[in-house]
């Protein structure tokens, strides 16, 4: 790691160049992909500013280099030992068995057909060529319009202009097959998830109206659906039901807010979101391809419908009815099941969220069952034909997954993996991870609504379940099938990331890392054989092996046990004292096994690795909201953590800085008004006046802000019930008590925490002659974009601020205002 600051007199440009030079030397492995047969694995070697190196490994011969592809973008394996990489206007295909490669420039898009052993290249001149894994050219098509439509596996479709008309062509076989010829203008083409139907949006030549044309990709049968789009801003979404049994077509007609002499707001308004985005009218149809019938759903009683994977039953509701804004998204009140056959409604109570603030609905793959929660704690299973309801009384069951055969529902939970038998209504813990939090890794999730948390979650019991189990600091992975359990990754304190697997779940690859261990790629079979792949990669950052970390334990005034992470400076010398940077944002102890690299990718301007390299301790204490409120609780948590680390003789307790962003910025603002333990502060996009915020309209979440205080991150009661808590936890009311220099920063495009909250705190500090500097980034949002000029500027200024106030390195012009 290069020295970031040679002296306090180094020119700013030299400092910046040296910083970037140091950052550029670090890399980490990320985002592995795995071939379906388990032979090949590829992993990105990601630098802070670039990710254009892909390493490919043969799992059968890991010691023999299979190759490096110097190209960023997407990568996918092609059946027949090939890999296609494409991005940045380029593509490269490599035959991994023969080593032959082919490079392409001026690429508009590359389309892999992974199971067919082919790939297609569309160049900037609109010519499309299909190749085999042996680079044999199979097809060549000119004048291709827009991008190909593909399932990425076997199917590929394009449309092109030819002799005054447009053609839709199937390129999935060995020869082009024309599916449709039309004089209409083709605007859009999409493939259904099952791959059975191709939908084309066309503009009729004479009437200038739009219509939807559907082509059965198996039979070639073409159906023209009635015109659905009416205005230029209209858009539609097609949801497939049970692999093409029916299609749910929703047309959305947005109407932006009008500019008028006065904008009238009503206290009874249950949908304040429309004040920013306008009103959208929705129209719905059900199209059944077998009989080619299209039925419009009635929206005069209930304006919103949603598919639930049934060709007969649909949800109908008022999306914001009774919305009191005590949750971000409205709970669904008076939810109805609409029966398309009987043209009738049946009420199924109100639905609330279990995992999220908004309502969640999970549907079975056979379209017979719907799972939701009426109290936000327990699940209710509805059988759609009879509307019989079964309540699953066990609490804390999460993320339900239906089996494809419709027999069972699996549940994740903080304690074991659970299974519910639908026919017998019996629920039992499988006793495969008692006392551990579980997650089903290989469940298939298909969202059936863009706006709502509605999905079809399924698992095929013909293959094993892959389960992650968390037990405190330990992570385990195992497979489970028909009562038989196999451990894949034994319990480890290391962080296990990005586990991928072959088609049969008999071999796996994953990245394993820790704060003092760079991500290492491992290959393991279900018989327990484990190999380290790319072994040399883990040695590129020798400095990480010398990093030290302590985990401290403390208890809040409310009796809550918490943790904190204390990182030691690089080349730590027990005979020296060091300054320390403290970062706050809720619970941070889960970061204990995360590998540390320097650079602009780090969140909240917390570049732990650079700080350690520069001779700082870094402390990450957990904070929680207790009975006294968010600010006072954060102060208590931080004080408890500081009390513990103050016994470390190597920490200079007179040279400690506190930093936080967003909610952590609010916590920093508050602590700055109530503490004398810090030499300086840095607060990013933090609220300064929570009373004003509570009564504000949030343009990011498009609604009142008070839900964040009553059911969100602040965990407070309403202002009316407990005014004193808002007064006692409001930073601006004690701004005159700040007694150390503070750096404030915000983006002026921030609609989450409005930038004028930072301006208000700055003005309060200025009024009381406090030492304050504020950075306002005109193009910045709530968080500055990665690798943006704003991000780089702030990154440098944060390091300079710490050096100035914690290491007494003077003559930094922007701080001294000269």
mmCIF file of N, CA and C in Angstrom, residues 296-385:
data_model
loop_
_atom_site.group_PDB
_atom_site.id
_atom_site.type_symbol
_atom_site.label_atom_id
_atom_site.label_comp_id
_atom_site.label_asym_id
_atom_site.label_seq_id
_atom_site.Cartn_x
_atom_site.Cartn_y
_atom_site.Cartn_z
ATOM 1 N N UNK A 296 -62.180 -9.181 -20.324
ATOM 2 C CA UNK A 296 -61.770 -8.034 -19.523
ATOM 3 C C UNK A 296 -62.315 -8.186 -18.102
ATOM 4 N N UNK A 297 -61.485 -7.857 -17.132
ATOM 5 C CA UNK A 297 -61.893 -7.925 -15.732
ATOM 6 C C UNK A 297 -62.528 -6.606 -15.312
ATOM 7 N N UNK A 298 -63.567 -6.660 -14.480
ATOM 8 C CA UNK A 298 -64.271 -5.427 -14.093
ATOM 9 C C UNK A 298 -63.492 -4.660 -13.023
ATOM 10 N N UNK A 299 -63.221 -3.377 -13.269
ATOM 11 C CA UNK A 299 -62.454 -2.576 -12.312
ATOM 12 C C UNK A 299 -63.293 -1.470 -11.672
ATOM 13 N N UNK A 300 -64.613 -1.495 -11.899
ATOM 14 C CA UNK A 300 -65.443 -0.423 -11.348
ATOM 15 C C UNK A 300 -65.623 -0.564 -9.832
ATOM 16 N N UNK A 301 -65.549 -1.796 -9.299
ATOM 17 C CA UNK A 301 -65.700 -1.993 -7.849
ATOM 18 C C UNK A 301 -64.351 -2.046 -7.156
ATOM 19 N N UNK A 302 -63.441 -2.842 -7.695
ATOM 20 C CA UNK A 302 -62.081 -2.942 -7.182
ATOM 21 C C UNK A 302 -61.127 -2.583 -8.317
ATOM 22 N N UNK A 303 -60.366 -1.490 -8.163
ATOM 23 C CA UNK A 303 -59.598 -0.957 -9.296
ATOM 24 C C UNK A 303 -58.333 -1.716 -9.640
ATOM 25 N N UNK A 304 -57.852 -2.597 -8.750
ATOM 26 C CA UNK A 304 -56.594 -3.297 -8.997
ATOM 27 C C UNK A 304 -56.830 -4.802 -8.932
ATOM 28 N N UNK A 305 -56.302 -5.509 -9.939
ATOM 29 C CA UNK A 305 -56.327 -6.962 -9.968
ATOM 30 C C UNK A 305 -54.887 -7.474 -10.017
ATOM 31 N N UNK A 306 -54.707 -8.683 -9.536
ATOM 32 C CA UNK A 306 -53.389 -9.315 -9.581
ATOM 33 C C UNK A 306 -53.554 -10.795 -9.855
ATOM 34 N N UNK A 307 -52.649 -11.336 -10.672
ATOM 35 C CA UNK A 307 -52.666 -12.769 -10.961
ATOM 36 C C UNK A 307 -52.124 -13.540 -9.764
ATOM 37 N N UNK A 308 -52.691 -14.725 -9.517
ATOM 38 C CA UNK A 308 -52.217 -15.602 -8.444
ATOM 39 C C UNK A 308 -51.983 -17.011 -8.989
ATOM 40 N N UNK A 309 -51.532 -17.063 -10.250
ATOM 41 C CA UNK A 309 -51.148 -18.309 -10.919
ATOM 42 C C UNK A 309 -52.322 -19.254 -11.140
ATOM 43 N N UNK A 310 -53.522 -18.681 -11.282
ATOM 44 C CA UNK A 310 -54.718 -19.453 -11.590
ATOM 45 C C UNK A 310 -55.379 -18.826 -12.807
ATOM 46 N N UNK A 311 -55.966 -19.668 -13.670
ATOM 47 C CA UNK A 311 -56.667 -19.122 -14.833
ATOM 48 C C UNK A 311 -58.116 -18.771 -14.515
ATOM 49 N N UNK A 312 -58.532 -19.011 -13.264
ATOM 50 C CA UNK A 312 -59.914 -18.723 -12.876
ATOM 51 C C UNK A 312 -60.006 -17.671 -11.766
ATOM 52 N N UNK A 313 -59.079 -17.704 -10.826
ATOM 53 C CA UNK A 313 -59.175 -16.839 -9.654
ATOM 54 C C UNK A 313 -58.099 -15.756 -9.674
ATOM 55 N N UNK A 314 -58.501 -14.540 -9.230
ATOM 56 C CA UNK A 314 -57.598 -13.395 -9.230
ATOM 57 C C UNK A 314 -57.848 -12.550 -7.983
ATOM 58 N N UNK A 315 -56.806 -11.900 -7.507
ATOM 59 C CA UNK A 315 -56.973 -10.970 -6.403
ATOM 60 C C UNK A 315 -57.556 -9.662 -6.912
ATOM 61 N N UNK A 316 -58.437 -9.083 -6.112
ATOM 62 C CA UNK A 316 -59.006 -7.768 -6.430
ATOM 63 C C UNK A 316 -59.009 -6.955 -5.141
ATOM 64 N N UNK A 317 -58.572 -5.683 -5.222
ATOM 65 C CA UNK A 317 -58.477 -4.878 -4.005
ATOM 66 C C UNK A 317 -58.332 -3.399 -4.353
ATOM 67 N N UNK A 318 -58.532 -2.562 -3.344
ATOM 68 C CA UNK A 318 -58.193 -1.145 -3.411
ATOM 69 C C UNK A 318 -56.769 -1.014 -2.876
ATOM 70 N N UNK A 319 -55.802 -0.588 -3.671
ATOM 71 C CA UNK A 319 -54.401 -0.678 -3.251
ATOM 72 C C UNK A 319 -54.024 0.200 -2.063
ATOM 73 N N UNK A 320 -54.756 1.301 -1.841
ATOM 74 C CA UNK A 320 -54.375 2.193 -0.737
ATOM 75 C C UNK A 320 -55.521 2.402 0.254
ATOM 76 N N UNK A 321 -56.527 1.568 0.199
ATOM 77 C CA UNK A 321 -57.675 1.742 1.092
ATOM 78 C C UNK A 321 -57.235 1.676 2.552
ATOM 79 N N UNK A 322 -57.605 2.696 3.317
ATOM 80 C CA UNK A 322 -57.283 2.726 4.732
ATOM 81 C C UNK A 322 -55.815 2.951 5.043
ATOM 82 N N UNK A 323 -55.031 3.377 4.041
ATOM 83 C CA UNK A 323 -53.594 3.540 4.253
ATOM 84 C C UNK A 323 -53.346 4.714 5.207
ATOM 85 N N UNK A 324 -52.797 4.424 6.380
ATOM 86 C CA UNK A 324 -52.541 5.466 7.381
ATOM 87 C C UNK A 324 -51.085 5.910 7.395
ATOM 88 N N UNK A 325 -50.284 5.348 6.508
ATOM 89 C CA UNK A 325 -48.867 5.702 6.380
ATOM 90 C C UNK A 325 -48.058 5.407 7.639
ATOM 91 N N UNK A 326 -48.529 4.460 8.427
ATOM 92 C CA UNK A 326 -47.714 3.982 9.531
ATOM 93 C C UNK A 326 -46.804 2.847 9.073
ATOM 94 N N UNK A 327 -47.004 2.376 7.842
ATOM 95 C CA UNK A 327 -46.091 1.479 7.154
ATOM 96 C C UNK A 327 -45.770 2.108 5.808
ATOM 97 N N UNK A 328 -44.601 1.770 5.281
ATOM 98 C CA UNK A 328 -44.211 2.349 3.993
ATOM 99 C C UNK A 328 -45.220 1.997 2.909
ATOM 100 N N UNK A 329 -45.484 0.707 2.750
ATOM 101 C CA UNK A 329 -46.483 0.273 1.791
ATOM 102 C C UNK A 329 -47.789 0.007 2.527
ATOM 103 N N UNK A 330 -48.934 0.229 1.883
ATOM 104 C CA UNK A 330 -50.212 -0.031 2.555
ATOM 105 C C UNK A 330 -50.434 -1.522 2.793
ATOM 106 N N UNK A 331 -51.059 -1.831 3.921
ATOM 107 C CA UNK A 331 -51.564 -3.174 4.123
ATOM 108 C C UNK A 331 -52.815 -3.321 3.254
ATOM 109 N N UNK A 332 -53.066 -4.507 2.755
ATOM 110 C CA UNK A 332 -54.197 -4.706 1.850
ATOM 111 C C UNK A 332 -55.462 -4.983 2.670
ATOM 112 N N UNK A 333 -56.398 -4.062 2.567
ATOM 113 C CA UNK A 333 -57.655 -4.146 3.311
ATOM 114 C C UNK A 333 -58.776 -4.557 2.367
ATOM 115 N N UNK A 334 -59.667 -5.433 2.861
ATOM 116 C CA UNK A 334 -60.814 -5.878 2.070
ATOM 117 C C UNK A 334 -60.365 -6.549 0.769
ATOM 118 N N UNK A 335 -59.477 -7.534 0.901
ATOM 119 C CA UNK A 335 -58.991 -8.262 -0.272
ATOM 120 C C UNK A 335 -60.049 -9.267 -0.727
ATOM 121 N N UNK A 336 -60.275 -9.316 -2.026
ATOM 122 C CA UNK A 336 -61.281 -10.204 -2.603
ATOM 123 C C UNK A 336 -60.634 -11.184 -3.578
ATOM 124 N N UNK A 337 -61.236 -12.358 -3.676
ATOM 125 C CA UNK A 337 -60.907 -13.293 -4.751
ATOM 126 C C UNK A 337 -61.994 -13.163 -5.809
ATOM 127 N N UNK A 338 -61.592 -12.793 -7.016
ATOM 128 C CA UNK A 338 -62.559 -12.684 -8.109
ATOM 129 C C UNK A 338 -62.581 -13.992 -8.883
ATOM 130 N N UNK A 339 -63.779 -14.535 -9.055
ATOM 131 C CA UNK A 339 -64.001 -15.778 -9.789
ATOM 132 C C UNK A 339 -64.403 -15.418 -11.213
ATOM 133 N N UNK A 340 -63.499 -15.660 -12.155
ATOM 134 C CA UNK A 340 -63.756 -15.292 -13.548
ATOM 135 C C UNK A 340 -64.911 -16.081 -14.137
ATOM 136 N N UNK A 341 -65.076 -17.337 -13.721
ATOM 137 C CA UNK A 341 -66.140 -18.182 -14.254
ATOM 138 C C UNK A 341 -67.503 -17.728 -13.743
ATOM 139 N N UNK A 342 -67.596 -17.488 -12.446
ATOM 140 C CA UNK A 342 -68.871 -17.115 -11.846
ATOM 141 C C UNK A 342 -69.094 -15.599 -11.829
ATOM 142 N N UNK A 343 -68.045 -14.840 -12.162
ATOM 143 C CA UNK A 343 -68.105 -13.382 -12.155
ATOM 144 C C UNK A 343 -68.578 -12.861 -10.798
ATOM 145 N N UNK A 344 -67.934 -13.380 -9.765
ATOM 146 C CA UNK A 344 -68.326 -13.029 -8.399
ATOM 147 C C UNK A 344 -67.085 -12.828 -7.541
ATOM 148 N N UNK A 345 -67.307 -12.209 -6.361
ATOM 149 C CA UNK A 345 -66.218 -11.920 -5.428
ATOM 150 C C UNK A 345 -66.427 -12.702 -4.130
ATOM 151 N N UNK A 346 -65.309 -13.066 -3.497
ATOM 152 C CA UNK A 346 -65.334 -13.647 -2.153
ATOM 153 C C UNK A 346 -64.231 -12.998 -1.338
ATOM 154 N N UNK A 347 -64.580 -12.518 -0.173
ATOM 155 C CA UNK A 347 -63.633 -11.795 0.670
ATOM 156 C C UNK A 347 -62.701 -12.768 1.398
ATOM 157 N N UNK A 348 -61.406 -12.420 1.475
ATOM 158 C CA UNK A 348 -60.462 -13.266 2.213
ATOM 159 C C UNK A 348 -59.750 -12.475 3.313
ATOM 160 N N UNK A 349 -60.409 -11.486 3.879
ATOM 161 C CA UNK A 349 -59.864 -10.714 4.992
ATOM 162 C C UNK A 349 -58.777 -9.757 4.518
ATOM 163 N N UNK A 350 -58.184 -9.085 5.503
ATOM 164 C CA UNK A 350 -57.085 -8.167 5.231
ATOM 165 C C UNK A 350 -55.776 -8.952 5.262
ATOM 166 N N UNK A 351 -54.804 -8.505 4.472
ATOM 167 C CA UNK A 351 -53.526 -9.208 4.399
ATOM 168 C C UNK A 351 -52.395 -8.265 4.792
ATOM 169 N N UNK A 352 -51.488 -8.767 5.629
ATOM 170 C CA UNK A 352 -50.369 -7.974 6.118
ATOM 171 C C UNK A 352 -49.042 -8.659 5.767
ATOM 172 N N UNK A 353 -47.967 -7.937 5.998
ATOM 173 C CA UNK A 353 -46.651 -8.475 5.706
ATOM 174 C C UNK A 353 -46.056 -9.207 6.891
ATOM 175 N N UNK A 354 -45.310 -10.280 6.619
ATOM 176 C CA UNK A 354 -44.587 -11.009 7.655
ATOM 177 C C UNK A 354 -43.109 -10.625 7.606
ATOM 178 N N UNK A 355 -42.514 -10.724 6.426
ATOM 179 C CA UNK A 355 -41.093 -10.395 6.272
ATOM 180 C C UNK A 355 -40.888 -8.930 5.938
ATOM 181 N N UNK A 356 -41.887 -8.292 5.354
ATOM 182 C CA UNK A 356 -41.771 -6.916 4.911
ATOM 183 C C UNK A 356 -42.929 -6.109 5.496
ATOM 184 N N UNK A 357 -42.858 -4.789 5.349
ATOM 185 C CA UNK A 357 -43.932 -3.947 5.831
ATOM 186 C C UNK A 357 -45.189 -4.067 5.018
ATOM 187 N N UNK A 358 -45.050 -4.482 3.755
ATOM 188 C CA UNK A 358 -46.222 -4.593 2.894
ATOM 189 C C UNK A 358 -46.683 -6.038 2.802
ATOM 190 N N UNK A 359 -47.904 -6.210 2.309
ATOM 191 C CA UNK A 359 -48.506 -7.541 2.245
ATOM 192 C C UNK A 359 -47.710 -8.467 1.335
ATOM 193 N N UNK A 360 -47.641 -9.733 1.743
ATOM 194 C CA UNK A 360 -46.962 -10.745 0.942
ATOM 195 C C UNK A 360 -47.934 -11.861 0.594
ATOM 196 N N UNK A 361 -47.853 -12.337 -0.638
ATOM 197 C CA UNK A 361 -48.697 -13.454 -1.078
ATOM 198 C C UNK A 361 -47.819 -14.420 -1.855
ATOM 199 N N UNK A 362 -47.955 -15.710 -1.530
ATOM 200 C CA UNK A 362 -47.216 -16.754 -2.228
ATOM 201 C C UNK A 362 -48.220 -17.737 -2.821
ATOM 202 N N UNK A 363 -47.980 -18.141 -4.042
ATOM 203 C CA UNK A 363 -48.922 -18.991 -4.779
ATOM 204 C C UNK A 363 -48.263 -20.317 -5.138
ATOM 205 N N UNK A 364 -49.060 -21.365 -5.193
ATOM 206 C CA UNK A 364 -48.547 -22.679 -5.579
ATOM 207 C C UNK A 364 -48.412 -22.749 -7.093
ATOM 208 N N UNK A 365 -47.593 -23.669 -7.563
ATOM 209 C CA UNK A 365 -47.359 -23.792 -9.002
ATOM 210 C C UNK A 365 -48.564 -24.353 -9.737
ATOM 211 N N UNK A 366 -49.453 -25.091 -9.020
ATOM 212 C CA UNK A 366 -50.633 -25.657 -9.680
ATOM 213 C C UNK A 366 -51.838 -24.722 -9.647
ATOM 214 N N UNK A 367 -51.675 -23.534 -9.067
ATOM 215 C CA UNK A 367 -52.754 -22.554 -9.060
ATOM 216 C C UNK A 367 -53.887 -22.857 -8.102
ATOM 217 N N UNK A 368 -53.689 -23.770 -7.155
ATOM 218 C CA UNK A 368 -54.773 -24.158 -6.251
ATOM 219 C C UNK A 368 -54.734 -23.442 -4.906
ATOM 220 N N UNK A 369 -53.550 -22.950 -4.530
ATOM 221 C CA UNK A 369 -53.405 -22.430 -3.171
ATOM 222 C C UNK A 369 -52.797 -21.032 -3.166
ATOM 223 N N UNK A 370 -53.188 -20.295 -2.137
ATOM 224 C CA UNK A 370 -52.667 -18.963 -1.892
ATOM 225 C C UNK A 370 -52.301 -18.873 -0.417
ATOM 226 N N UNK A 371 -51.120 -18.315 -0.145
ATOM 227 C CA UNK A 371 -50.630 -18.197 1.222
ATOM 228 C C UNK A 371 -50.398 -16.730 1.547
ATOM 229 N N UNK A 372 -51.026 -16.264 2.611
ATOM 230 C CA UNK A 372 -50.861 -14.882 3.062
ATOM 231 C C UNK A 372 -50.992 -14.828 4.567
ATOM 232 N N UNK A 373 -50.896 -13.621 5.133
ATOM 233 C CA UNK A 373 -51.005 -13.471 6.574
ATOM 234 C C UNK A 373 -52.038 -12.411 6.906
ATOM 235 N N UNK A 374 -52.903 -12.742 7.848
ATOM 236 C CA UNK A 374 -53.942 -11.805 8.270
ATOM 237 C C UNK A 374 -53.539 -10.978 9.484
ATOM 238 N N UNK A 375 -52.512 -11.416 10.210
ATOM 239 C CA UNK A 375 -52.095 -10.677 11.401
ATOM 240 C C UNK A 375 -50.630 -10.252 11.353
ATOM 241 N N UNK A 376 -49.929 -10.568 10.258
ATOM 242 C CA UNK A 376 -48.519 -10.213 10.149
ATOM 243 C C UNK A 376 -47.599 -11.121 10.933
ATOM 244 N N UNK A 377 -48.138 -12.200 11.520
ATOM 245 C CA UNK A 377 -47.335 -13.110 12.330
ATOM 246 C C UNK A 377 -47.472 -14.557 11.884
ATOM 247 N N UNK A 378 -48.713 -14.971 11.592
ATOM 248 C CA UNK A 378 -48.981 -16.361 11.215
ATOM 249 C C UNK A 378 -49.474 -16.408 9.768
ATOM 250 N N UNK A 379 -49.241 -17.539 9.136
ATOM 251 C CA UNK A 379 -49.663 -17.709 7.746
ATOM 252 C C UNK A 379 -51.038 -18.365 7.672
ATOM 253 N N UNK A 380 -51.814 -17.926 6.689
ATOM 254 C CA UNK A 380 -53.111 -18.544 6.380
ATOM 255 C C UNK A 380 -53.044 -19.112 4.979
ATOM 256 N N UNK A 381 -53.423 -20.378 4.837
ATOM 257 C CA UNK A 381 -53.425 -21.052 3.546
ATOM 258 C C UNK A 381 -54.858 -21.139 3.043
ATOM 259 N N UNK A 382 -55.096 -20.619 1.833
ATOM 260 C CA UNK A 382 -56.429 -20.612 1.232
ATOM 261 C C UNK A 382 -56.452 -21.586 0.070
ATOM 262 N N UNK A 383 -57.411 -22.497 0.092
ATOM 263 C CA UNK A 383 -57.671 -23.377 -1.051
ATOM 264 C C UNK A 383 -58.672 -22.648 -1.935
ATOM 265 N N UNK A 384 -58.287 -22.302 -3.157
ATOM 266 C CA UNK A 384 -59.042 -21.342 -3.950
ATOM 267 C C UNK A 384 -60.407 -21.859 -4.392
ATOM 268 N N UNK A 385 -60.530 -23.126 -4.698
ATOM 269 C CA UNK A 385 -61.833 -23.631 -5.158
ATOM 270 C C UNK A 385 -62.889 -23.560 -4.055
#
